[in-house]
CSV table of C-alpha atoms in Angstrom, one decimal:
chain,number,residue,atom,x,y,z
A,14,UNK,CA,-18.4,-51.2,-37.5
A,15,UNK,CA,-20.8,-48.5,-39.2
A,16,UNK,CA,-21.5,-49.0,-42.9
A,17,UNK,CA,-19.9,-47.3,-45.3
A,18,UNK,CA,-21.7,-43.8,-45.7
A,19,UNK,CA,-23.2,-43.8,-43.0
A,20,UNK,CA,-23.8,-40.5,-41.3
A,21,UNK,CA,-24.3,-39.4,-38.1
A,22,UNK,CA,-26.1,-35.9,-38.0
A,23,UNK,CA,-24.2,-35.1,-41.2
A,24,UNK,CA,-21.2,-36.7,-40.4
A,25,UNK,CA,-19.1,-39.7,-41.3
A,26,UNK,CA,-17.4,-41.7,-38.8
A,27,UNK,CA,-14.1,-40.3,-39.4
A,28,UNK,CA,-15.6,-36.9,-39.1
A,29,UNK,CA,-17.0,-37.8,-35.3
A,30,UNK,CA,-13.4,-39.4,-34.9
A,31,UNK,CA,-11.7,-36.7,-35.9
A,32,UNK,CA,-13.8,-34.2,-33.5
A,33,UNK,CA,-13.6,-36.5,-30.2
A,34,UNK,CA,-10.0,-36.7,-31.1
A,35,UNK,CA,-9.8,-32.9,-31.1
A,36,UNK,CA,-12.0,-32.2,-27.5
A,37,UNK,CA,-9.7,-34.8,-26.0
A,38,UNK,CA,-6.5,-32.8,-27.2
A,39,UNK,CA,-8.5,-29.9,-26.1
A,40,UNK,CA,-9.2,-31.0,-22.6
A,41,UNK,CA,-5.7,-32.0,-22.4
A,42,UNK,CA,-4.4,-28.7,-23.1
A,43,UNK,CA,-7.0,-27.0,-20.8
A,44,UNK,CA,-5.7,-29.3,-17.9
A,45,UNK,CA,-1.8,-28.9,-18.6
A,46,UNK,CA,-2.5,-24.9,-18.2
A,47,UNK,CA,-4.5,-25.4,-15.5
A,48,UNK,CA,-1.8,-27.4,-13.5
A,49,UNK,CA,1.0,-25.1,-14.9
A,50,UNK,CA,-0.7,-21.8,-13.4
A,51,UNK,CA,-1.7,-22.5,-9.8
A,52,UNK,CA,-2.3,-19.3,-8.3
A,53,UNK,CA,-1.8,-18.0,-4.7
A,54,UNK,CA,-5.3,-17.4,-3.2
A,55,UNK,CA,-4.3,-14.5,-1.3
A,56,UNK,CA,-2.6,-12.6,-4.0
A,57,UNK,CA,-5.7,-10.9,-5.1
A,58,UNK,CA,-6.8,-10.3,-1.3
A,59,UNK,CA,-2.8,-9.2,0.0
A,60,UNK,CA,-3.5,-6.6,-2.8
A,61,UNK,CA,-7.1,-5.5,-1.1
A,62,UNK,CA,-5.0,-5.4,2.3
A,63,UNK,CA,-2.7,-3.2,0.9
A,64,UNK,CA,-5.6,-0.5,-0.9
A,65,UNK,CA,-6.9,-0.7,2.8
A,66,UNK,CA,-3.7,0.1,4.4
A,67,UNK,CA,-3.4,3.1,2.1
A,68,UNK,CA,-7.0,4.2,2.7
A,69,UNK,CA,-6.2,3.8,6.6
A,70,UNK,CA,-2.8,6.0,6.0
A,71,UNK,CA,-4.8,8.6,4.3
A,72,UNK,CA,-7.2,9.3,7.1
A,73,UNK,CA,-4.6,9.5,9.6
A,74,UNK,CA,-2.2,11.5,7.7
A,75,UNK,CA,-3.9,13.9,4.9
A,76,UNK,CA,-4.5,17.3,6.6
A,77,UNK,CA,-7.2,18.0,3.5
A,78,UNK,CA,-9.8,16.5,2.0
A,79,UNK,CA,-7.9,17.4,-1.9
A,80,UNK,CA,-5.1,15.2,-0.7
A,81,UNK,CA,-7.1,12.3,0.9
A,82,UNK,CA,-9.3,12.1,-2.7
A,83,UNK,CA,-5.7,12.2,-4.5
A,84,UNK,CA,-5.5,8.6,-3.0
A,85,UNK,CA,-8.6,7.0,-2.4
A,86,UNK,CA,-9.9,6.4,-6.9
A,87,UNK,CA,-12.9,7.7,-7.9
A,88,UNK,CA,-14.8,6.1,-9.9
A,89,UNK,CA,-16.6,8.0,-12.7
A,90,UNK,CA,-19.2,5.8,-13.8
A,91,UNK,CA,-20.3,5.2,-10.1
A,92,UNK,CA,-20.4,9.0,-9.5
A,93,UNK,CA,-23.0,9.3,-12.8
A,94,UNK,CA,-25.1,6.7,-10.7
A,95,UNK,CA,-24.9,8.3,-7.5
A,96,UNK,CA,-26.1,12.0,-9.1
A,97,UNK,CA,-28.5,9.9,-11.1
A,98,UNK,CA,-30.3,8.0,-7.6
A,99,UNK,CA,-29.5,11.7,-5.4
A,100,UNK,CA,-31.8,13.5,-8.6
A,101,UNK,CA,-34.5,10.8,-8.1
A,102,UNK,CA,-34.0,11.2,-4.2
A,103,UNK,CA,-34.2,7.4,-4.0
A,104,UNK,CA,-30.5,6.9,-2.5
A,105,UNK,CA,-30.7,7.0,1.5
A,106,UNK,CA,-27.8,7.2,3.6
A,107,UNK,CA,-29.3,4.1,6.2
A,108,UNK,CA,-29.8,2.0,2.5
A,109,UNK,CA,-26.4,2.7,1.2
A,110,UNK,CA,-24.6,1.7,4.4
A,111,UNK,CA,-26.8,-1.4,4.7
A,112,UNK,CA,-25.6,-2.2,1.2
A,113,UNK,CA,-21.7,-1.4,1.9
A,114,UNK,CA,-22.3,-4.1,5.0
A,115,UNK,CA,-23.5,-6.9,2.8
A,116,UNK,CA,-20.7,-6.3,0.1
A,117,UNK,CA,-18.2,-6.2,3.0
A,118,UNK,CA,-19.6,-9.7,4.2
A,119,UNK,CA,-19.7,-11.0,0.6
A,120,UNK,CA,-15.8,-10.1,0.6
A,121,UNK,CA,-16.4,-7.0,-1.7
A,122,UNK,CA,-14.6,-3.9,0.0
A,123,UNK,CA,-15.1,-1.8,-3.1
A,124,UNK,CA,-17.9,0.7,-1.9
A,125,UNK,CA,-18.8,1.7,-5.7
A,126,UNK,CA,-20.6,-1.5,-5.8
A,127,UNK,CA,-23.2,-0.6,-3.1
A,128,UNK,CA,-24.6,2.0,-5.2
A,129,UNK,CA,-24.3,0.0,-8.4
A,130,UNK,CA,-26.4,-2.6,-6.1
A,131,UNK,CA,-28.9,0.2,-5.6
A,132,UNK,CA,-29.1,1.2,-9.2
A,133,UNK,CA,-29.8,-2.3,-10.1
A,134,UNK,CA,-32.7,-2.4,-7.7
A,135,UNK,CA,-34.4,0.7,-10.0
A,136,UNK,CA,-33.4,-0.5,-13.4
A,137,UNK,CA,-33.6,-4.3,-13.4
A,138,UNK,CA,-37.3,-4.3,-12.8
A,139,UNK,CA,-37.7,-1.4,-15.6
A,140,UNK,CA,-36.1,-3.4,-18.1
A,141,UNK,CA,-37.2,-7.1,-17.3
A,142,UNK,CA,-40.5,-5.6,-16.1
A,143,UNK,CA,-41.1,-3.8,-19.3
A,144,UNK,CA,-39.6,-6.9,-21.5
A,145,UNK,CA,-42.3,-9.1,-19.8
A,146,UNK,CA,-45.0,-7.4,-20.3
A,147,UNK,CA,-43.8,-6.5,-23.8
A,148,UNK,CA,-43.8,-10.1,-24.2
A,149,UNK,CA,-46.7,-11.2,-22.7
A,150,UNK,CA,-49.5,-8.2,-23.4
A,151,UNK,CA,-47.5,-6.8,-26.2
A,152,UNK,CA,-46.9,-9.8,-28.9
A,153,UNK,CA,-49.2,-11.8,-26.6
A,154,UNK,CA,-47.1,-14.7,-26.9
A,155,UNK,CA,-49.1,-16.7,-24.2
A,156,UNK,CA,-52.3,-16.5,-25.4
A,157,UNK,CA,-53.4,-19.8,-23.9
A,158,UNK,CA,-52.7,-18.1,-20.6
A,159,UNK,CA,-55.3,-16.9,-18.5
A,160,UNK,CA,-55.3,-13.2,-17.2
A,161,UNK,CA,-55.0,-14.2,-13.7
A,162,UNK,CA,-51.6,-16.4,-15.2
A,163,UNK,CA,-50.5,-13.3,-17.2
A,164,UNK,CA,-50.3,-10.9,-14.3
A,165,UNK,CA,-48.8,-13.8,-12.1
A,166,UNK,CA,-45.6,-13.8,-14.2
A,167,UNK,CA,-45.3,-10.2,-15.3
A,168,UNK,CA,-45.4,-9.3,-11.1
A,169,UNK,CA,-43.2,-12.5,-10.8
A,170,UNK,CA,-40.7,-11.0,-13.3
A,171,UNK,CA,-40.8,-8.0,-11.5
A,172,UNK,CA,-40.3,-9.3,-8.3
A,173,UNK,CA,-37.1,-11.3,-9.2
A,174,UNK,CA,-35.5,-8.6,-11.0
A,175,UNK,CA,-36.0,-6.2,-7.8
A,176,UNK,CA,-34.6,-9.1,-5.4
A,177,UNK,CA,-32.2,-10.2,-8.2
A,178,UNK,CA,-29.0,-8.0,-6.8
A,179,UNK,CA,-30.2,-8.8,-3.4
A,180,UNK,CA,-30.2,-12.9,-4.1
A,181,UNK,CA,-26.9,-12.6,-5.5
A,182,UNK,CA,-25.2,-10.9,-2.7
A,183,UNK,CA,-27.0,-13.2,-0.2
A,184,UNK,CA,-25.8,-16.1,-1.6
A,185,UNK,CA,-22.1,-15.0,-1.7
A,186,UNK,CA,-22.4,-13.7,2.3
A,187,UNK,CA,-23.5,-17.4,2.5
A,188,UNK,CA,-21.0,-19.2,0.5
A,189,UNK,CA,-18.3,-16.8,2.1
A,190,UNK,CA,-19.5,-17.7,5.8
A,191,UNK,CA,-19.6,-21.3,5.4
A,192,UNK,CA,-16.3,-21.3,4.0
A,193,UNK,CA,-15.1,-18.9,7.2
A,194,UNK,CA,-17.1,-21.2,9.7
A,195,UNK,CA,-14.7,-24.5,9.2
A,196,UNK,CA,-11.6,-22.6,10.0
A,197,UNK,CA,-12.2,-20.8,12.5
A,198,UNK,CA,-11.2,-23.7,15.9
A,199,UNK,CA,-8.2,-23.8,14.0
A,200,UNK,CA,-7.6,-19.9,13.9
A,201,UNK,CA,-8.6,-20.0,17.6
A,202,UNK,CA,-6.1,-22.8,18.5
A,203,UNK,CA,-3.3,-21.0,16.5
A,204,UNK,CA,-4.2,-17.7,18.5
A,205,UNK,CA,-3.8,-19.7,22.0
A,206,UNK,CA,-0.4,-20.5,21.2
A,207,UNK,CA,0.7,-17.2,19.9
A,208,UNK,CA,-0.6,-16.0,23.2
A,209,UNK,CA,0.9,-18.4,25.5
A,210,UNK,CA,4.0,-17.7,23.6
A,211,UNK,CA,3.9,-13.4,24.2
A,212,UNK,CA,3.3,-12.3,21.0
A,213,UNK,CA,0.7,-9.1,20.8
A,214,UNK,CA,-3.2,-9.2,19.3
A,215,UNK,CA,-2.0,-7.8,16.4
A,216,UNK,CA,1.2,-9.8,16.3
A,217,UNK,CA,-1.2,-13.2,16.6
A,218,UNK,CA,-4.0,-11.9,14.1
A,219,UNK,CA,-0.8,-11.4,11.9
A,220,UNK,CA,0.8,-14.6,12.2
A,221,UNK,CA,-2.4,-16.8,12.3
A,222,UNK,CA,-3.6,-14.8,8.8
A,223,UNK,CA,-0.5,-15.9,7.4
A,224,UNK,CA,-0.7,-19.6,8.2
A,225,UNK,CA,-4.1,-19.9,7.4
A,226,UNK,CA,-3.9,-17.9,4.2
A,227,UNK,CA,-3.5,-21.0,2.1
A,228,UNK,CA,-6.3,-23.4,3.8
A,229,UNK,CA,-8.7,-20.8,4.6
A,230,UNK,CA,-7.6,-17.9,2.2
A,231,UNK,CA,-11.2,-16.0,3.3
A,232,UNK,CA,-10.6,-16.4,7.2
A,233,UNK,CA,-7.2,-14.9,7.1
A,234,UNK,CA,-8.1,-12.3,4.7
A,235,UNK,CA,-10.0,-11.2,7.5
A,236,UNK,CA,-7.5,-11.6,10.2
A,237,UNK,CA,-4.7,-10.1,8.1
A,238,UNK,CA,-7.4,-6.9,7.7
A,239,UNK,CA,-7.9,-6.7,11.4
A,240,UNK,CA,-4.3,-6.9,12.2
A,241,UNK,CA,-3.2,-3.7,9.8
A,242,UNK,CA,-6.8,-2.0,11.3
A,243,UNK,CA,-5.1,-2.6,15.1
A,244,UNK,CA,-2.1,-1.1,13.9
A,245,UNK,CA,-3.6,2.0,12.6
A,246,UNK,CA,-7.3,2.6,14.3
A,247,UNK,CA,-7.3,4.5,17.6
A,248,UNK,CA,-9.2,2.4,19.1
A,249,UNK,CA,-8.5,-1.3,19.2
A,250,UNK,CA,-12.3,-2.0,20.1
A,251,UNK,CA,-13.4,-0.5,16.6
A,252,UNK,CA,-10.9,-3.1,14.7
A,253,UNK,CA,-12.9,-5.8,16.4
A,254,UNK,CA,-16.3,-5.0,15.9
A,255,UNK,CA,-15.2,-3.8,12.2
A,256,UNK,CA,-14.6,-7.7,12.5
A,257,UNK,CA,-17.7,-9.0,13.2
A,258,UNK,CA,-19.5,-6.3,11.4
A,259,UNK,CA,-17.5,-7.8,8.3
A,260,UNK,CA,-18.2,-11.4,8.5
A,261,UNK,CA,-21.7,-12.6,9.3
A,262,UNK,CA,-21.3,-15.2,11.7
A,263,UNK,CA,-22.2,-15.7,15.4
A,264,UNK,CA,-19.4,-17.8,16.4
A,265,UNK,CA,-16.5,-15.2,15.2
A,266,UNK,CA,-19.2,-12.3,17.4
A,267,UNK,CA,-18.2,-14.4,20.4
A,268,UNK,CA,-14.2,-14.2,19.7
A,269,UNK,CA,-15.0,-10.6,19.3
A,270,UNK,CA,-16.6,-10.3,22.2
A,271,UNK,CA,-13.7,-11.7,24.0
A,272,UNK,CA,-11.2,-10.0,22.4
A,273,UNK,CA,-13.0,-6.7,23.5
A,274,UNK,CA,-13.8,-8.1,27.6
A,275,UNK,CA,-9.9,-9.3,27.8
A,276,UNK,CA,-8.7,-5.7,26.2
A,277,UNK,CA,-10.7,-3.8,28.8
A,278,UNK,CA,-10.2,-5.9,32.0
A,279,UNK,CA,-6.9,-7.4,31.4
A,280,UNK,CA,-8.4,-11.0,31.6
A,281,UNK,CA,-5.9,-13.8,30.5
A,282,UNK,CA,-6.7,-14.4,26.9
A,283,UNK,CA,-5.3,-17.8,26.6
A,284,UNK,CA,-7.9,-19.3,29.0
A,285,UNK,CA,-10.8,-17.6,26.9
A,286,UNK,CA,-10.0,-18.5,23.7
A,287,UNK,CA,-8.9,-22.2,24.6
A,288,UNK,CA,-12.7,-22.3,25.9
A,289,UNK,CA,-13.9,-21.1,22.7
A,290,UNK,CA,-12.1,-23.3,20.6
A,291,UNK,CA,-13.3,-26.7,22.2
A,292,UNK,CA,-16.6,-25.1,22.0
A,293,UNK,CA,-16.9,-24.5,18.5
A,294,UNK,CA,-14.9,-27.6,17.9
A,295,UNK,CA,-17.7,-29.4,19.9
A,296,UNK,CA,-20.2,-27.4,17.5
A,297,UNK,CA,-18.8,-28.5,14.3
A,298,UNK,CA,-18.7,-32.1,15.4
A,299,UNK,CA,-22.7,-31.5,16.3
A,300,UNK,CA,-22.9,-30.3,12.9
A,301,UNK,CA,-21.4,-33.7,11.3
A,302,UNK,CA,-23.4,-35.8,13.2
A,303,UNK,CA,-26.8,-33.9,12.7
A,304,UNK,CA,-26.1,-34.2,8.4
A,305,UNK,CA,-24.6,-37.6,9.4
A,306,UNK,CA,-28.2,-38.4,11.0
A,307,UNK,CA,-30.5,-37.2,7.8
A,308,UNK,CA,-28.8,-39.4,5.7
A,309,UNK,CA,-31.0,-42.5,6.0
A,310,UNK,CA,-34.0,-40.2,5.2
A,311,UNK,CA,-32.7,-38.8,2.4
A,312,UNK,CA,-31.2,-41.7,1.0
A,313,UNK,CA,-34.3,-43.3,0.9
A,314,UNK,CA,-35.6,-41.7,-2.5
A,315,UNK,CA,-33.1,-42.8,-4.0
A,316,UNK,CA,-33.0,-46.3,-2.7
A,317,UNK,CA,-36.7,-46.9,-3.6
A,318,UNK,CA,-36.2,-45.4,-7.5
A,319,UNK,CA,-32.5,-46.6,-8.2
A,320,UNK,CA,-31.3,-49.4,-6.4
A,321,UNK,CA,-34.5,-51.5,-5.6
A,322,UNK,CA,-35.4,-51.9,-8.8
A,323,UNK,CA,-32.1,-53.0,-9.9
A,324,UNK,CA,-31.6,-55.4,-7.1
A,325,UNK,CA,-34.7,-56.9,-8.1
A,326,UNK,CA,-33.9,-57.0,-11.8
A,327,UNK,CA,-30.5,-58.5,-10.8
A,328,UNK,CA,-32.0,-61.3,-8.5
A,329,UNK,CA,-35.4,-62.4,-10.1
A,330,UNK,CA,-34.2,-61.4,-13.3
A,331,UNK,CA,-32.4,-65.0,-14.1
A,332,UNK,CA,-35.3,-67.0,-12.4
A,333,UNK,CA,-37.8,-65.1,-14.6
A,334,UNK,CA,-35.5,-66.7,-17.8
A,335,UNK,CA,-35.7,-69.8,-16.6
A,336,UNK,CA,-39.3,-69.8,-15.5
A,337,UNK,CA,-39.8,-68.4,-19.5
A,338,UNK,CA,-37.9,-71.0,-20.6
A,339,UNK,CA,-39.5,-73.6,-19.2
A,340,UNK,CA,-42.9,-73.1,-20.1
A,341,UNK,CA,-42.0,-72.0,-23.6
C-alpha cells in the first residue's frame, strides 16, 4: 500500500486510479466502435470504379471537349500548381506521366496528385532546406559541429526533402504489391474455372473481382477496373497492359502476357493459366521456405542477448545460492 500522501508526479493514488480507470473505459469504448463499424473494403474503391466508368463513358460519348470537362472535376488548387510549375518551365510531359504511373501503382487514380508530387519536389527542399540552414548557420545551434558536419546535414536535409514525395509513393507501390502478390494463384485458379465453365474475359475478371474483393480488396480492385476497361476500350489489348502498367509486379506481366497471346491466336486459356497458377503457387511456396531458411540466422541475436543469459541465470542461478551459502 502507498503511504498516505504520497504522490506520484503530483498525484495521489486515487488520482492515478481514477486516470487508469478512465483509459480503460476509454479503450473500451474505442474497441466497442471499432467492432460496431466494420467497413466494406471495397466501398471506397467500387466508388473509384464507378468515377472511372464515367471518365471511360465520357471519352466515348462527348462529341466536345466543354462537355467531356462538364464530367471529369477540375480541381482548382491543382490547376494554380500546374500554371505555377508551366511558368517556371520545370513541369515535363515524360515527368508528369512517370508520376501518374507510380500514383496508379500506389492505388491513387487521382491524376491531381502527380503534379502536387511535382510541386513537392520544388518546395520541400525550399522550405526544409532553408529551415536547416536557418537553424544550423543562422542561430548556429550546433556550434560544436564542425563545418564539414554542418554542410553534411544541411545537403542531407536537402536531399530527404527532394526524395521525401518520392519515398513515400515508393513505399505504398511496395506495400500495395506485396499485398497483390499473395492473391494472385488464387485469382488465377478462380479465372480457370470461370473459363472452363464459358463465361467471357470480362465476365471472369468480373466475377473473380467480386470474390476476391473481401480477401484481397487491392487485387480485385484491379480486376473489377480491367473488366469495366474491356467493356468500354476498343481494344481489349490496351485493358491488359493498362493492367500491368497499373500494378508493378512481374508475375501479374506474365498473366498479361497470356491474356494478350490467347486473344490474338485463339489459344485455349484454361491450359495457360492453370500453368501459371501452379507456377506462381510453386513461387510463393519458394518464398516461405527461403524466409523459413534465414530464421536460424537471424534468430541468433536474439538468442545470444535474451535467452542465454536467462537460461544461465535460471540454471546456475540456485547453485550460485547455495555455493554463497555455504561459504558464508
Amino acid at each position: 500500500m502507498t503511504p498516505a500522501g504520497t504522490t506520484l508526479l503530483g498525484l495521489t493514488a486515487a488520482d492515478v486510479g481514477t486516470l487508469l480507470a478512465g483509459l480503460a473505459t476509454l479503450a473500451v469504448l474505442i474497441a466497442l466502435y471499432a467492432a460496431s463499424t466494420v467497413r466494406d473494403p471495397m466501398a471506397r474503391r467500387v466508388k473509384a470504379l464507378n468515377e472511372r466508368r464515367e471518365q471511360l463513358k465520357a471519352g466515348i460519348t462527348a462529341s466536345t471537349a466543354k462537355r467531356r470537362t462538364k464530367i471529369v472535376h477540375q480541381n482548382d488548387t491543382t490547376d494554380r500548381m500546374r500554371t505555377l510549375l508551366k511558368s517556371l518551365k520545370v513541369l515535363q510531359d515524360d515527368q508528369l506521366k512517370q508520376a501518374q504511373i507510380k500514383l496508379a501503382q500506389a492505388g491513387i487514380r487521382s491524376k491531381d496528385w502527380a503534379i502536387a508530387i511535382i510541386f513537392g519536389r520544388l518546395v520541400l527542399p525550399i522550405l526544409i532546406g532553408g529551415a536547416a540552414a536557418l537553424l544550423i548557420y543562422g542561430m548556429d545551434m550546433f556550434p560544436a559541429w564542425s563545418e564539414l558536419k554542418k554542410f553534411g546535414a544541411f545537403a542531407a536535409a536537402l536531399l530527404l526533402s527532394y526524395k521525401a514525395p518520392d519515398i513515400y509513393v515508393d513505399n505504398l507501390v511496395t506495400k500495395r504489391s506485396a499485398a497483390i502478390r499473395k492473391g494472385v494463384p488464387d485469382a488465377l485458379d478462380l479465372l480457370v474455372i470461370c473459363a472452363e465453365a464459358g463465361l467471357t474475359v470480362d465476365a471472369a475478371f468480373a466475377r473473380v473481382a467480386r470474390e476476391l474483393g473481401s480477401a484481397y480488396p487491392e487485387l480485385g480492385e484491379e480486376f473489377q477496373l480491367t473488366s469495366i476497361e474491356l467493356g468500354f476500350l476498343t481494344e481489349r489489348r490496351m485493358a491488359f497492359e493498362n493492367l500491368a502498367e497499373r500494378v508493378k509486379l512481374d508475375a501479374l506481366k506474365g498473366v498479361v502476357t497470356t491474356m494478350i497471346q490467347t486473344e490474338k491466336y485463339g489459344t485455349p486459356l484454361a491450359s495457360a493459366l492453370r500453368v501459371l497458377s501452379a507456377e506462381f503457387r510453386h513461387e510463393r511456396m519458394m518464398r516461405a521456405e527461403e524466409k523459413a531458411a534465414r530464421l536460424p540466422a537471424i534468430m541468433t541475436v536474439p538468442l545470444i542477448l535474451f535467452i542465454l543469459p536467462t537460461l544461465f541465470v535460471v540454471i546456475l542461478g540456485p547453485a550460485a545460492c547455495s555455493i554463497s551459502d555455504a561459504f558464508g
